[in-house]
mmCIF file of C-alpha atoms in Angstrom:
data_model
loop_
_atom_site.group_PDB
_atom_site.id
_atom_site.type_symbol
_atom_site.label_atom_id
_atom_site.label_comp_id
_atom_site.label_asym_id
_atom_site.label_seq_id
_atom_site.Cartn_x
_atom_site.Cartn_y
_atom_site.Cartn_z
ATOM 1 C CA UNK P 100 37.496 36.649 -77.342
ATOM 2 C CA UNK P 101 37.391 36.452 -73.639
ATOM 3 C CA UNK P 102 36.061 39.866 -73.174
ATOM 4 C CA UNK P 103 33.694 40.314 -70.280
ATOM 5 C CA UNK P 104 30.062 40.888 -71.111
ATOM 6 C CA UNK P 105 27.934 43.372 -69.327
ATOM 7 C CA UNK P 106 26.776 40.476 -67.072
ATOM 8 C CA UNK P 107 30.346 39.557 -66.125
ATOM 9 C CA UNK P 108 30.334 36.337 -68.093
ATOM 10 C CA UNK P 109 32.922 35.293 -70.558
ATOM 11 C CA UNK P 110 31.924 35.398 -74.212
ATOM 12 C CA UNK P 111 31.915 31.594 -74.694
ATOM 13 C CA UNK P 112 29.691 30.696 -71.688
ATOM 14 C CA UNK P 113 26.076 29.727 -72.237
ATOM 15 C CA UNK P 114 23.296 30.584 -69.797
ATOM 16 C CA UNK P 115 21.099 27.707 -68.654
ATOM 17 C CA UNK P 116 17.364 28.147 -68.845
ATOM 18 C CA UNK P 117 15.791 29.023 -65.500
ATOM 19 C CA UNK P 118 12.559 27.323 -64.500
ATOM 20 C CA UNK P 119 10.279 29.205 -62.147
ATOM 21 C CA UNK P 120 7.774 27.264 -60.092
ATOM 22 C CA UNK P 121 4.679 29.085 -58.911
ATOM 23 C CA UNK P 122 2.802 27.566 -55.965
ATOM 24 C CA UNK P 123 -0.689 26.363 -56.706
ATOM 25 C CA UNK P 124 -3.321 28.260 -54.737
ATOM 26 C CA UNK P 125 -5.113 26.314 -52.025
ATOM 27 C CA UNK P 126 -8.797 26.137 -52.621
ATOM 28 C CA UNK P 127 -10.849 26.675 -49.480
ATOM 29 C CA UNK P 128 -12.805 23.712 -48.181
ATOM 30 C CA UNK P 129 -16.494 23.904 -48.943
ATOM 31 C CA UNK P 130 -18.489 24.022 -45.726
ATOM 32 C CA UNK P 131 -22.203 23.723 -45.311
ATOM 33 C CA UNK P 132 -23.915 27.087 -45.404
ATOM 34 C CA UNK P 133 -24.862 28.459 -42.017
ATOM 35 C CA UNK P 134 -28.554 28.652 -41.389
ATOM 36 C CA UNK P 135 -29.530 31.465 -39.072
ATOM 37 C CA UNK P 136 -31.381 30.202 -36.018
ATOM 38 C CA UNK P 137 -33.910 32.470 -34.405
ATOM 39 C CA UNK P 138 -33.840 32.517 -30.604
ATOM 40 C CA UNK P 139 -36.882 31.121 -28.900
ATOM 41 C CA UNK P 140 -37.476 34.321 -26.958
ATOM 42 C CA UNK P 141 -36.225 37.761 -27.747
ATOM 43 C CA UNK P 142 -34.066 39.038 -24.900
ATOM 44 C CA UNK P 143 -34.966 42.302 -23.234
ATOM 45 C CA UNK P 144 -33.171 45.464 -24.343
ATOM 46 C CA UNK P 145 -31.170 47.100 -21.585
ATOM 47 C CA UNK P 146 -30.015 50.720 -21.415
ATOM 48 C CA UNK P 147 -27.105 51.930 -19.321
ATOM 49 C CA UNK P 148 -26.407 55.614 -18.575
ATOM 50 C CA UNK P 149 -22.684 56.320 -18.427
ATOM 51 C CA UNK P 150 -21.273 58.906 -15.943
ATOM 52 C CA UNK P 151 -20.688 61.409 -18.728
ATOM 53 C CA UNK P 152 -24.381 61.281 -19.738
ATOM 54 C CA UNK P 153 -24.182 58.997 -22.764
ATOM 55 C CA UNK P 154 -26.734 56.177 -22.997
ATOM 56 C CA UNK P 155 -25.660 52.743 -24.201
ATOM 57 C CA UNK P 156 -28.452 50.430 -25.318
ATOM 58 C CA UNK P 157 -28.054 46.716 -25.995
ATOM 59 C CA UNK P 158 -29.081 43.254 -25.124
ATOM 60 C CA UNK P 159 -28.189 41.933 -21.712
ATOM 61 C CA UNK P 160 -25.958 38.901 -21.987
ATOM 62 C CA UNK P 161 -25.692 36.233 -19.390
ATOM 63 C CA UNK P 162 -22.140 35.350 -18.513
ATOM 64 C CA UNK P 163 -21.054 31.995 -19.869
ATOM 65 C CA UNK P 164 -21.318 29.329 -17.216
ATOM 66 C CA UNK P 165 -18.597 26.727 -17.302
ATOM 67 C CA UNK P 166 -19.707 23.127 -17.314
ATOM 68 C CA UNK P 167 -19.398 21.502 -13.913
ATOM 69 C CA UNK P 168 -16.226 19.509 -13.665
ATOM 70 C CA UNK P 169 -16.448 16.146 -11.992
ATOM 71 C CA UNK P 170 -14.399 16.321 -8.826
ATOM 72 C CA UNK P 171 -11.723 13.714 -8.579
ATOM 73 C CA UNK P 172 -10.751 12.304 -5.211
ATOM 74 C CA UNK P 173 -7.302 13.256 -3.988
ATOM 75 C CA UNK P 174 -6.239 9.604 -4.055
ATOM 76 C CA UNK P 175 -7.487 7.037 -6.540
ATOM 77 C CA UNK P 176 -9.634 4.176 -5.304
ATOM 78 C CA UNK P 177 -7.207 1.655 -6.753
ATOM 79 C CA UNK P 178 -4.360 3.038 -4.637
ATOM 80 C CA UNK P 179 -6.550 2.935 -1.520
ATOM 81 C CA UNK P 180 -7.565 -0.675 -2.234
ATOM 82 C CA UNK P 181 -3.941 -1.719 -2.757
ATOM 83 C CA UNK P 182 -2.906 -0.026 0.493
ATOM 84 C CA UNK P 183 -5.729 -1.654 2.451
ATOM 85 C CA UNK P 184 -4.863 -5.015 0.911
ATOM 86 C CA UNK P 185 -1.251 -4.591 2.005
ATOM 87 C CA UNK P 186 -2.305 -3.720 5.554
ATOM 88 C CA UNK P 187 -4.635 -6.733 5.671
ATOM 89 C CA UNK P 188 -1.938 -9.022 4.296
ATOM 90 C CA UNK P 189 0.496 -7.740 6.927
ATOM 91 C CA UNK P 190 -2.042 -8.405 9.672
ATOM 92 C CA UNK P 191 -2.695 -11.905 8.353
ATOM 93 C CA UNK P 192 1.028 -12.636 8.128
ATOM 94 C CA UNK P 193 1.486 -11.610 11.748
ATOM 95 C CA UNK P 194 -1.411 -13.844 12.756
ATOM 96 C CA UNK P 195 -0.020 -16.713 10.713
ATOM 97 C CA UNK P 196 3.345 -16.262 12.393
ATOM 98 C CA UNK P 197 1.698 -16.461 15.810
ATOM 99 C CA UNK P 198 -0.346 -19.464 14.686
ATOM 100 C CA UNK P 199 2.741 -21.369 13.527
ATOM 101 C CA UNK P 200 4.505 -20.527 16.784
ATOM 102 C CA UNK P 201 1.492 -21.839 18.729
ATOM 103 C CA UNK P 202 1.362 -25.046 16.647
ATOM 104 C CA UNK P 203 5.094 -25.605 17.176
ATOM 105 C CA UNK P 204 4.750 -25.166 20.950
ATOM 106 C CA UNK P 205 1.716 -27.463 21.068
ATOM 107 C CA UNK P 206 3.586 -30.134 19.071
ATOM 108 C CA UNK P 207 6.529 -29.949 21.488
ATOM 109 C CA UNK P 208 4.155 -30.280 24.477
ATOM 110 C CA UNK P 209 2.388 -33.308 23.005
ATOM 111 C CA UNK P 210 5.748 -34.935 22.198
ATOM 112 C CA UNK P 211 6.955 -34.430 25.772
ATOM 113 C CA UNK P 212 3.699 -35.838 27.185
ATOM 114 C CA UNK P 213 4.007 -38.949 24.997
ATOM 115 C CA UNK P 214 7.618 -39.492 26.111
ATOM 116 C CA UNK P 215 6.626 -38.997 29.762
ATOM 117 C CA UNK P 216 3.759 -41.490 29.418
ATOM 118 C CA UNK P 217 6.084 -44.022 27.745
ATOM 119 C CA UNK P 218 8.649 -43.660 30.535
ATOM 120 C CA UNK P 219 6.048 -44.013 33.293
ATOM 121 C CA UNK P 220 4.206 -46.917 31.635
ATOM 122 C CA UNK P 221 7.480 -48.627 30.735
ATOM 123 C CA UNK P 222 8.663 -48.245 34.321
ATOM 124 C CA UNK P 223 5.438 -49.709 35.656
ATOM 125 C CA UNK P 224 5.711 -52.672 33.262
ATOM 126 C CA UNK P 225 9.337 -53.210 34.275
ATOM 127 C CA UNK P 226 8.405 -53.176 37.960
ATOM 128 C CA UNK P 227 5.625 -55.712 37.337
ATOM 129 C CA UNK P 228 7.891 -58.040 35.368
ATOM 130 C CA UNK P 229 10.974 -57.948 37.571
ATOM 131 C CA UNK P 230 9.328 -58.033 41.013
ATOM 132 C CA UNK P 231 8.031 -61.585 41.565
ATOM 133 C CA UNK P 232 8.347 -61.406 45.354
ATOM 134 C CA UNK P 233 5.362 -59.122 45.735
ATOM 135 C CA UNK P 234 2.969 -61.753 44.318
ATOM 136 C CA UNK P 235 0.861 -63.547 46.932
ATOM 137 C CA UNK P 236 -2.119 -65.884 46.741
ATOM 138 C CA UNK P 237 -3.363 -68.019 43.866
ATOM 139 C CA UNK P 238 -2.110 -71.366 42.536
ATOM 140 C CA UNK P 239 1.367 -71.925 41.212
ATOM 141 C CA UNK P 240 1.929 -74.643 38.621
ATOM 142 C CA UNK P 241 5.270 -76.081 37.623
ATOM 143 C CA UNK P 242 4.689 -76.945 33.997
ATOM 144 C CA UNK P 243 7.950 -78.846 33.591
ATOM 145 C CA UNK P 244 6.679 -81.658 35.774
ATOM 146 C CA UNK P 245 3.313 -81.941 34.057
ATOM 147 C CA UNK P 246 2.487 -84.842 31.789
ATOM 148 C CA UNK P 247 0.254 -84.591 28.744
ATOM 149 C CA UNK P 248 -1.470 -87.804 27.709
ATOM 150 C CA UNK P 249 -4.168 -88.081 25.123
ATOM 151 C CA UNK P 250 -5.035 -84.419 25.326
ATOM 152 C CA UNK P 251 -5.550 -84.626 29.084
ATOM 153 C CA UNK P 252 -3.538 -82.616 31.540
ATOM 154 C CA UNK P 253 -2.374 -84.559 34.550
ATOM 155 C CA UNK P 254 -0.673 -82.277 36.941
#
């Protein structure tokens, strides 16, 4: 019963059906038919004699000229503008630093002048108040002895 078959399978084994898939052919895309365009002028026929004596005849072709490429600057304008802005900002900051230093010094000078004026003026006022001996001339009234009657001053 279990005798091998010519395909090396046992006698009781079944063979499954094999499905074969064939790829579908790709249809080419339909393109518009090419319409031959006649050149405006017929180019001149040129003949060239080779060193071994053969003559080659054909149309002269102009070499293909590449389209001009726009030249780019080595450094972009944006980078240049940013750099110049940074330099300008640095210059302004230095000037602002000097300006604040100048304002601080001027404020200190004005403060010292005000204090000096207050000391001098206060000293002058103190000398005027406390030195009664230097006063000469004029009338001196002793108000304590004066009598006021009916809005009249009798001195």
